XYZ file of C-alpha atoms in Angstrom:
574
model
C -19.188 -2.157 5.353
C -16.542 0.109 4.451
C -15.797 2.594 7.454
C -16.227 6.098 6.517
C -15.830 8.705 9.344
C -14.865 12.353 9.526
C -12.947 14.121 12.687
C -13.206 17.810 13.462
C -10.085 18.890 15.593
C -11.374 22.027 16.314
C -8.850 24.982 17.114
C -9.297 26.824 20.591
C -12.361 28.684 20.709
C -14.045 27.622 17.195
C -17.672 26.229 18.122
C -19.277 23.797 16.410
C -21.657 24.493 14.326
C -25.502 22.617 14.040
C -24.882 22.523 10.218
C -22.071 20.245 10.334
C -24.029 17.449 12.109
C -26.761 17.794 9.737
C -24.413 17.558 6.497
C -22.430 14.927 7.914
C -26.118 12.623 8.379
C -27.364 13.711 4.621
C -23.852 11.517 3.611
C -24.652 9.292 5.877
C -22.254 9.566 8.741
C -24.873 9.001 11.167
C -22.898 7.739 14.436
C -21.305 10.758 16.326
C -18.846 10.924 19.778
C -17.677 14.282 21.330
C -14.404 14.207 22.699
C -12.928 18.196 24.495
C -12.511 19.865 21.050
C -12.628 16.931 18.878
C -16.305 15.273 17.264
C -15.926 12.699 15.258
C -18.906 11.452 12.023
C -19.008 8.077 11.168
C -21.289 5.565 9.209
C -21.233 2.130 12.352
C -20.139 3.219 15.550
C -16.970 3.523 16.645
C -14.715 1.829 20.087
C -14.462 5.098 22.506
C -11.979 4.355 25.803
C -12.011 7.595 27.476
C -10.434 10.359 26.102
C -9.718 8.266 22.960
C -11.785 7.169 19.979
C -10.852 4.475 17.421
C -12.378 4.459 14.194
C -12.135 0.608 13.034
C -10.054 -2.563 13.829
C -7.673 -2.904 16.870
C -6.497 -6.231 18.293
C -4.358 -6.655 21.178
C -0.592 -8.157 20.363
C -0.631 -10.998 23.021
C -3.262 -12.418 21.982
C -4.477 -11.063 18.956
C -7.772 -10.553 19.930
C -10.088 -7.832 19.478
C -11.004 -5.171 21.571
C -13.427 -2.364 22.301
C -11.005 0.214 23.268
C -6.949 -0.332 24.334
C -6.454 -0.064 28.057
C -6.578 3.634 28.502
C -4.479 3.640 32.034
C -1.682 2.247 29.487
C -2.448 4.683 27.267
C -2.142 7.855 29.841
C 1.066 6.675 31.118
C 2.924 9.603 29.727
C 2.554 12.514 26.574
C 3.324 9.837 24.188
C 0.608 7.752 23.865
C 1.519 6.357 20.811
C 4.579 4.639 21.909
C 2.314 2.227 23.959
C -0.487 1.875 21.517
C 1.596 0.296 18.458
C 3.414 -1.890 21.641
C 1.053 -3.842 22.515
C -1.864 -2.631 19.664
C -1.981 -3.697 15.745
C -4.889 -3.363 13.520
C -6.400 -1.156 10.795
C -7.174 2.444 12.438
C -7.093 5.504 13.201
C -6.828 6.918 16.250
C -8.573 10.127 17.618
C -7.869 11.861 21.016
C -8.732 15.676 22.670
C -5.974 15.361 25.099
C -3.787 16.734 25.775
C -4.540 18.678 22.938
C -6.718 17.180 19.556
C -4.336 14.773 17.425
C -4.562 12.207 15.176
C -2.582 8.694 14.474
C -3.065 6.442 11.912
C -2.158 2.808 11.952
C 1.830 1.359 10.900
C -0.346 -0.432 8.520
C -2.086 2.523 6.689
C -4.931 0.197 5.600
C -7.723 2.607 7.024
C -7.631 5.711 4.682
C -6.608 9.343 6.473
C -6.903 12.423 4.416
C -6.376 15.964 5.993
C -7.508 19.158 4.927
C -7.018 22.430 6.928
C -9.395 25.029 7.599
C -9.712 28.557 10.141
C -11.842 26.055 12.210
C -10.800 23.043 12.189
C -8.586 20.228 10.873
C -10.511 17.400 9.234
C -9.768 14.066 9.531
C -11.852 11.924 6.824
C -11.273 8.676 4.802
C -12.684 10.039 1.381
C -12.642 12.474 -0.188
C -16.634 12.362 -0.951
C -17.180 12.729 2.878
C -14.163 15.502 3.177
C -16.362 17.824 1.125
C -19.303 17.135 2.472
C -18.752 18.462 5.800
C -16.289 20.937 4.073
C -18.389 22.552 1.466
C -14.702 22.126 -0.421
C -14.409 21.436 -4.258
C -10.581 19.834 -5.056
C -8.139 21.315 -7.401
C -6.018 19.653 -9.204
C -2.575 20.794 -7.570
C -0.121 20.338 -11.379
C 2.836 20.502 -9.120
C 1.904 17.779 -6.815
C 1.085 15.459 -9.795
C 4.117 16.331 -11.628
C 6.005 14.809 -8.132
C 3.884 11.945 -7.791
C 4.624 11.058 -11.490
C 8.665 11.492 -10.717
C 8.124 9.335 -7.925
C 4.928 7.334 -7.761
C 5.154 4.895 -5.147
C 6.439 7.615 -3.047
C 3.738 8.087 -0.425
C 4.236 11.620 0.541
C 2.003 14.455 2.627
C 0.713 16.180 -0.331
C -1.897 14.617 -2.770
C -1.973 15.683 -6.209
C -5.000 17.933 -4.686
C -4.710 21.774 -3.667
C -4.789 21.894 0.540
C -5.611 18.076 1.062
C -2.844 16.211 2.462
C -2.496 12.676 4.088
C -1.688 11.408 7.201
C 0.641 8.251 6.304
C 0.932 5.525 8.135
C 2.517 5.531 11.520
C 2.058 9.456 11.402
C 0.634 11.485 13.932
C -1.498 14.877 13.596
C -1.796 17.353 16.444
C -2.699 20.744 16.695
C -0.650 22.727 19.047
C -2.766 25.849 21.819
C -2.109 28.327 19.536
C -3.563 26.696 16.588
C -0.734 25.374 14.613
C -0.110 21.814 13.164
C 2.991 19.053 14.249
C 3.162 16.207 11.759
C 5.226 13.361 12.648
C 6.206 10.208 11.538
C 5.966 8.662 15.540
C 6.930 4.493 14.681
C 9.639 3.537 12.917
C 9.480 -0.676 12.126
C 12.138 -1.583 14.008
C 14.621 -3.001 12.429
C 17.973 -4.243 14.346
C 21.422 -3.900 12.796
C 22.206 -7.345 13.626
C 19.138 -9.193 13.518
C 18.897 -12.887 15.074
C 20.865 -14.843 12.090
C 21.212 -18.090 14.658
C 17.736 -18.880 15.158
C 17.670 -22.709 13.147
C 15.337 -22.558 9.510
C 13.009 -24.793 10.951
C 11.764 -22.869 14.023
C 12.069 -19.600 11.877
C 9.502 -21.119 9.500
C 7.305 -22.206 12.249
C 7.558 -18.715 13.976
C 6.251 -17.619 10.356
C 3.946 -19.501 9.902
C 2.056 -18.910 13.432
C 2.547 -14.660 12.936
C 1.084 -14.886 9.332
C -2.189 -17.270 10.477
C -3.024 -15.183 13.827
C -2.890 -12.121 11.948
C -4.741 -13.110 9.181
C -7.219 -14.988 10.525
C -7.621 -11.986 12.928
C -8.622 -9.909 10.698
C -10.730 -12.649 8.343
C -13.021 -12.460 11.701
C -13.842 -8.687 11.421
C -15.264 -8.971 8.220
C -18.151 -11.162 7.153
C -18.237 -11.634 3.484
C -14.613 -12.266 1.981
C -13.716 -11.447 -1.338
C -10.054 -13.487 -1.460
C -7.961 -12.839 -5.395
C -5.957 -16.038 -6.203
C -4.022 -16.357 -8.865
C -1.774 -19.787 -7.485
C 0.815 -17.843 -6.906
C 2.518 -17.863 -3.768
C 1.315 -14.874 -1.745
C -2.482 -15.558 -2.371
C -1.710 -18.502 -1.543
C -1.044 -18.319 1.312
C -3.639 -15.318 2.372
C -6.070 -18.015 0.778
C -4.252 -20.693 3.299
C -4.924 -19.117 6.386
C -8.299 -17.964 5.379
C -10.040 -21.154 4.304
C -12.609 -22.243 7.398
C -13.746 -18.773 7.576
C -17.541 -19.134 6.817
C -18.095 -16.338 4.385
C -14.520 -16.687 1.920
C -14.993 -16.776 -1.353
C -12.308 -17.638 -3.928
C -12.452 -16.010 -7.277
C -9.184 -15.373 -9.864
C -8.516 -12.991 -13.013
C -8.895 -14.357 -16.672
C -6.987 -11.803 -19.278
C -8.088 -12.324 -23.057
C -4.696 -13.958 -23.413
C -2.995 -16.840 -22.504
C -0.224 -14.949 -20.018
C -3.429 -13.515 -17.686
C -4.660 -16.720 -17.678
C -3.981 -18.614 -14.101
C -6.718 -20.648 -13.663
C -4.766 -23.994 -13.979
C -2.998 -22.805 -10.547
C -5.906 -21.623 -8.790
C -8.501 -23.717 -9.230
C -5.276 -26.743 -7.996
C -5.585 -24.266 -4.979
C -8.889 -23.689 -4.395
C -9.747 -27.761 -4.984
C -6.635 -28.486 -2.005
C -8.315 -26.050 0.112
C -12.059 -27.582 -0.788
C -13.352 -24.080 -1.708
C -15.343 -23.098 -5.096
C -13.207 -20.487 -7.409
C -14.926 -17.793 -9.364
C -14.073 -16.904 -12.677
C -13.461 -13.465 -13.752
C -13.060 -12.729 -16.952
C -12.143 -9.312 -18.603
C -11.708 -7.626 -21.986
C -10.725 -4.422 -23.429
C -14.016 -2.921 -23.621
C -14.144 -3.182 -19.728
C -11.459 -0.487 -19.438
C -12.853 3.618 -20.443
C -11.148 6.381 -21.781
C -14.295 9.003 -20.870
C -13.631 9.037 -17.018
C -11.159 7.668 -14.825
C -12.403 5.010 -12.589
C -10.207 6.393 -9.469
C -11.844 9.266 -9.342
C -12.528 9.145 -5.365
C -8.928 9.208 -4.926
C -6.426 11.896 -4.089
C -3.979 10.896 -6.445
C -4.104 8.727 -9.985
C -2.933 5.039 -9.844
C -0.663 3.968 -12.480
C -2.448 0.896 -14.127
C -5.284 1.948 -16.406
C -5.753 -1.984 -17.086
C -7.174 -2.807 -13.754
C -10.175 -0.666 -14.157
C -10.549 -3.648 -16.500
C -10.042 -6.270 -13.741
C -12.352 -3.627 -11.275
C -15.170 -3.826 -13.623
C -15.598 -7.579 -14.518
C -15.088 -7.457 -10.912
C -18.022 -6.048 -9.787
C -19.997 -7.430 -12.550
C -19.593 -10.926 -11.351
C -19.398 -10.341 -7.856
C -22.226 -7.416 -7.373
C -19.065 -6.014 -4.615
C -22.348 -4.635 -2.350
C -21.447 -3.084 1.164
C -21.685 -6.598 2.869
C -17.972 -7.848 0.839
C -14.876 -7.118 1.819
C -11.925 -7.752 -1.016
C -8.813 -9.248 0.695
C -5.435 -10.117 -1.632
C -2.176 -11.646 -1.373
C -0.720 -7.883 -2.097
C 2.652 -6.956 -0.939
C 3.734 -10.607 -0.504
C 6.704 -9.998 -2.639
C 8.077 -7.417 -0.458
C 7.491 -8.036 3.252
C 8.333 -11.649 1.845
C 11.891 -10.259 1.077
C 12.226 -10.883 -2.476
C 15.593 -8.927 -3.205
C 18.271 -10.120 -5.861
C 21.004 -8.071 -4.923
C 24.455 -8.623 -3.911
C 23.055 -6.338 -0.797
C 22.068 -9.671 0.424
C 25.505 -10.959 0.891
C 26.624 -7.833 2.186
C 24.389 -7.717 5.161
C 25.846 -10.973 5.867
C 29.088 -9.993 5.499
C 28.928 -6.800 8.050
C 27.028 -9.064 10.228
C 28.459 -12.412 10.477
C 31.850 -12.236 8.851
C 33.404 -15.382 7.272
C 31.392 -16.655 10.452
C 28.209 -16.591 8.298
C 28.777 -19.176 5.565
C 29.318 -16.152 3.186
C 29.680 -19.158 -0.175
C 26.193 -20.475 1.008
C 24.918 -17.109 0.553
C 27.233 -16.370 -2.549
C 25.328 -19.686 -4.037
C 21.773 -19.309 -3.228
C 21.867 -15.531 -5.090
C 23.423 -16.713 -8.506
C 20.931 -19.964 -8.324
C 18.532 -17.030 -7.682
C 19.676 -14.779 -9.870
C 21.415 -16.728 -12.749
C 24.834 -14.574 -12.634
C 27.593 -16.341 -12.008
C 29.724 -16.238 -8.687
C 32.283 -13.686 -9.856
C 29.126 -11.339 -10.588
C 27.334 -12.042 -7.374
C 30.611 -11.230 -5.246
C 31.081 -8.130 -7.487
C 27.700 -6.314 -6.391
C 28.250 -7.058 -2.808
C 31.503 -5.874 -2.919
C 31.198 -2.799 -5.087
C 27.751 -1.778 -1.963
C 30.506 -2.732 0.462
C 32.831 -0.290 -1.097
C 30.889 2.435 -2.031
C 28.474 2.157 1.089
C 26.831 5.611 0.341
C 23.053 6.111 1.205
C 20.472 5.064 -1.475
C 18.088 7.783 -2.993
C 14.136 6.988 -3.193
C 13.861 5.439 -6.915
C 12.603 7.751 -9.065
C 11.276 7.944 -13.070
C 12.394 10.753 -15.090
C 11.000 9.635 -18.147
C 8.604 11.620 -20.427
C 8.539 14.007 -17.647
C 9.750 18.191 -18.220
C 12.247 17.974 -15.261
C 11.895 21.639 -13.712
C 14.417 22.745 -11.173
C 11.401 23.094 -8.664
C 11.070 19.485 -9.589
C 14.800 18.894 -8.494
C 14.491 19.900 -5.156
C 11.576 18.721 -3.844
C 12.942 16.152 -0.986
C 12.002 12.210 -2.349
C 12.251 10.133 1.228
C 10.449 8.111 3.063
C 10.534 8.930 7.095
C 11.199 4.911 7.540
C 14.175 4.841 5.372
C 16.198 8.463 6.765
C 17.151 6.761 10.516
C 16.071 3.080 10.054
C 19.278 1.412 9.536
C 22.732 0.812 8.050
C 23.033 -2.220 6.631
C 22.146 -2.123 2.755
C 20.312 -5.517 2.431
C 17.867 -4.296 5.692
C 17.231 -1.096 3.657
C 16.160 -2.321 0.575
C 13.607 -4.929 2.773
C 12.378 -1.907 4.396
C 12.106 0.217 0.809
C 9.943 -2.550 -1.025
C 7.745 -2.617 2.191
C 7.196 1.155 1.905
C 6.671 1.202 -1.575
C 3.571 -0.712 -1.222
C 1.649 2.316 0.782
C 0.538 4.465 -2.045
C -1.192 1.733 -3.135
C -3.432 0.356 -0.489
C -6.513 2.007 -1.224
C -9.669 0.060 -3.547
C -12.632 0.612 -4.276
C -14.719 4.184 -3.460
C -15.794 3.485 0.363
C -19.176 4.760 -0.677
C -19.946 1.592 -2.618
C -17.928 -1.074 -1.997
C -16.683 -2.816 1.569
C -12.886 -2.212 2.412
C -9.747 -3.565 0.707
C -7.383 -5.541 3.058
C -3.723 -6.655 2.377
C -3.039 -9.167 5.833
C 0.199 -9.301 4.795
C 0.847 -5.496 4.912
C -0.458 -5.728 8.504
C 1.667 -4.529 11.570
C 2.850 -7.900 13.048
C 3.861 -9.272 10.335
C 5.819 -6.807 8.653
C 7.365 -6.605 11.793
C 8.306 -9.844 12.085
C 9.201 -10.296 9.077
C 11.651 -7.198 8.801
C 13.113 -8.709 11.429
C 15.024 -11.882 9.718
C 17.580 -11.903 8.365
C 17.467 -10.913 4.289
C 19.870 -14.129 3.258
C 17.010 -15.903 4.949
C 15.016 -15.638 2.304
C 16.902 -17.099 -0.865
C 18.180 -20.113 1.345
C 18.598 -23.068 -1.464
C 18.539 -20.233 -4.666
C 14.220 -19.397 -4.104
C 12.778 -16.181 -3.733
C 10.288 -16.082 -0.393
C 12.020 -19.462 0.896
C 11.059 -18.721 4.257
C 7.636 -19.218 3.575
C 7.807 -21.617 1.205
C 9.478 -23.613 4.300
C 6.876 -21.796 6.431
C 3.716 -23.383 4.624
C 5.205 -26.511 2.919
C 2.361 -29.477 4.766
C -0.426 -26.851 3.608
C 0.074 -25.800 -0.331
C 0.112 -27.823 -2.808
C 3.604 -29.107 -4.263
C 2.760 -27.041 -7.470
C 2.061 -24.300 -5.593
C 5.047 -24.468 -4.326
C 7.478 -24.709 -6.329
C 6.375 -22.449 -9.184
C 8.660 -19.854 -9.665
C 6.341 -18.189 -12.512
C 4.125 -15.852 -12.423
C 0.958 -14.571 -14.958
C 1.360 -11.066 -16.482
C -1.550 -8.656 -17.605
C 1.827 -6.880 -19.086
C 0.381 -8.327 -22.612
C -3.958 -7.149 -21.565
C -1.553 -3.659 -21.335
C 0.291 -3.445 -24.534
C -3.165 -4.967 -26.315
C -4.711 -1.882 -24.889
C -2.478 0.160 -25.287
C -2.106 -0.872 -29.066
C -6.257 -0.655 -29.653
C -6.497 2.664 -28.045
C -3.234 4.886 -29.649
C -5.041 6.728 -31.280
C -7.061 7.799 -28.223
C -4.200 7.740 -26.203
C -2.169 10.010 -28.493
C -5.653 12.621 -28.625
C -5.488 12.423 -24.537
C -1.841 13.360 -23.880
C -1.150 15.528 -27.160
C -4.355 17.790 -26.200
C -4.439 17.015 -22.837
C -3.922 18.884 -19.344
C -0.341 17.693 -18.341
C 1.041 18.865 -21.963
C -0.812 22.097 -21.437
C 0.176 22.369 -17.315
C 4.146 21.603 -18.619
C 4.318 18.089 -16.961
C 5.416 15.672 -19.974
C 7.737 16.218 -22.410
C 6.244 16.913 -25.640
C 8.685 15.604 -27.992
C 9.504 12.662 -26.079
C 5.798 11.751 -26.307
C 5.734 11.970 -29.812
C 8.506 10.141 -30.025
C 7.536 6.977 -28.424
C 3.975 7.358 -30.204
C 6.017 6.736 -33.546
C 5.512 3.505 -34.916
C 9.000 2.246 -34.419
C 8.115 2.465 -31.116
C 4.685 1.445 -30.989
C 5.792 -1.702 -32.757
C 8.903 -2.540 -29.514
C 6.049 -1.836 -27.198
C 9.028 -0.080 -25.219
C 7.098 2.805 -23.294
C 3.772 1.678 -23.377
C 3.309 1.544 -19.627
C 4.593 5.111 -19.528
C 2.155 6.397 -21.740
C -0.868 4.436 -20.006
C 0.233 5.810 -16.222
C 0.016 9.466 -17.835
C -3.538 8.334 -19.130
C -4.532 7.151 -16.670
C -2.994 10.620 -14.491
C -4.975 12.636 -17.380
C -8.191 11.016 -16.978
C -8.274 11.644 -13.183
C -7.371 15.226 -13.385
C -9.801 15.576 -15.254
C -12.395 13.862 -13.414
C -11.324 14.280 -9.648
C -12.663 17.938 -9.605
C -12.645 21.267 -11.359
C -9.059 22.506 -11.774
C -7.525 25.762 -12.085
C -7.346 27.429 -15.196
């Protein structure tokens, strides 16, 4: 069952009205805990340690055991309680306390959602929009300026959502109510990225350490879920998670099958399932599983770019039912956390930290084999990065958008990247991990269980970010270290697999089949009305020539998904 909650952080002197508890009960939030100026409503019993409430699962770092609540004396050692919390514990949680003042903290993995609504009497922290609506009696309005910014940098997890007056507590962020009711927000945990990582550890020892941390973390989180549906493709990342969960009594493997060859990965998925001794369920989806009348993501505070994902979700519900008792696990984030980098920045890191003693010619050869470039091209890319050494900016996508001055003035940066490292390769690795944060939430928490990405949990992220980036491409293989780590656990054909299935063909077929609907939705819709999309560019890309080339269809599907979401999520101010 997915935990749903609302934590009410009361301002000084604000009363807790009795009707609030009634509304919580009507929404199914029948459990409550009261602290000083804080009350938490939830649909399940919660961990409670002294002045703290923990919404979700918390584990001890030292032995990976589940704890009902962290050691309260440890958290009371000083005013800063988040540092000892993240140093000694990990999990999928939001922590709430009333002392020394009302505050909430979202764990670094971000796998317990936390939306924020500010009201005169209190700050409301909630798992989902429906819970927030029930307790605040609010209607939701699209923030068109925030939606514009989101489409410009859709992979950046910003404090603002795409709804007016609704923000998000970002992973590792703390929100506090001051003595006068003022709000303080700060990302208080930074990934522990060392400027010079230990590049001297033997490779085999490093692989064993990675395997151990992946197994312990994945098995610990798996122990908290009775029924697990794990999506597998026979690719490396989902196979690693499947291997770690292989002995879980409630594990069910499924693979999604698109109606074209590129989206059918059953041979590799079956190879994995047979190896682990588990049956495999094929989930077939097709164009009829995508609806254009409403968004399937109206329970989220931001749209998602992948409209074709609706087909897979519809098929998954059709085959499994997806009740509140099922938890959906995946290998999402594996490319990111396992350092899938092909940039010359990898070689630049080695030169900056080890110089010629680090055998840079070996990494030069690794990158050349990985990318297919010659030595000169790889060396030039690395030297260019070393020469320029200018700060990177968050990647944005202006295609098809109007570029207004207010949009240009907005900051597009991530707090983990502002002061984390000066190593260009390690910076890119950290950026890869940060780019997953807007895609962590899955099914509607009212009707389905939680969605878990084990590879993005705090112990695995911390461990992988401490690995020198050049170790991930050893031997000219991407994610080579994790391949070595699980060499005895997975079939050789999966370990040596270099290609991936792709839903791109399905998306293109969806685009071509629903071209008329997409044209009408975009050229007569709210994105055009509010000046977000560049109409002339959209019309040009919807021309016959552009469609034949398939040059822009992903972006047009992203805009269509945003339009459907905006029309579905709530009322819109005209």
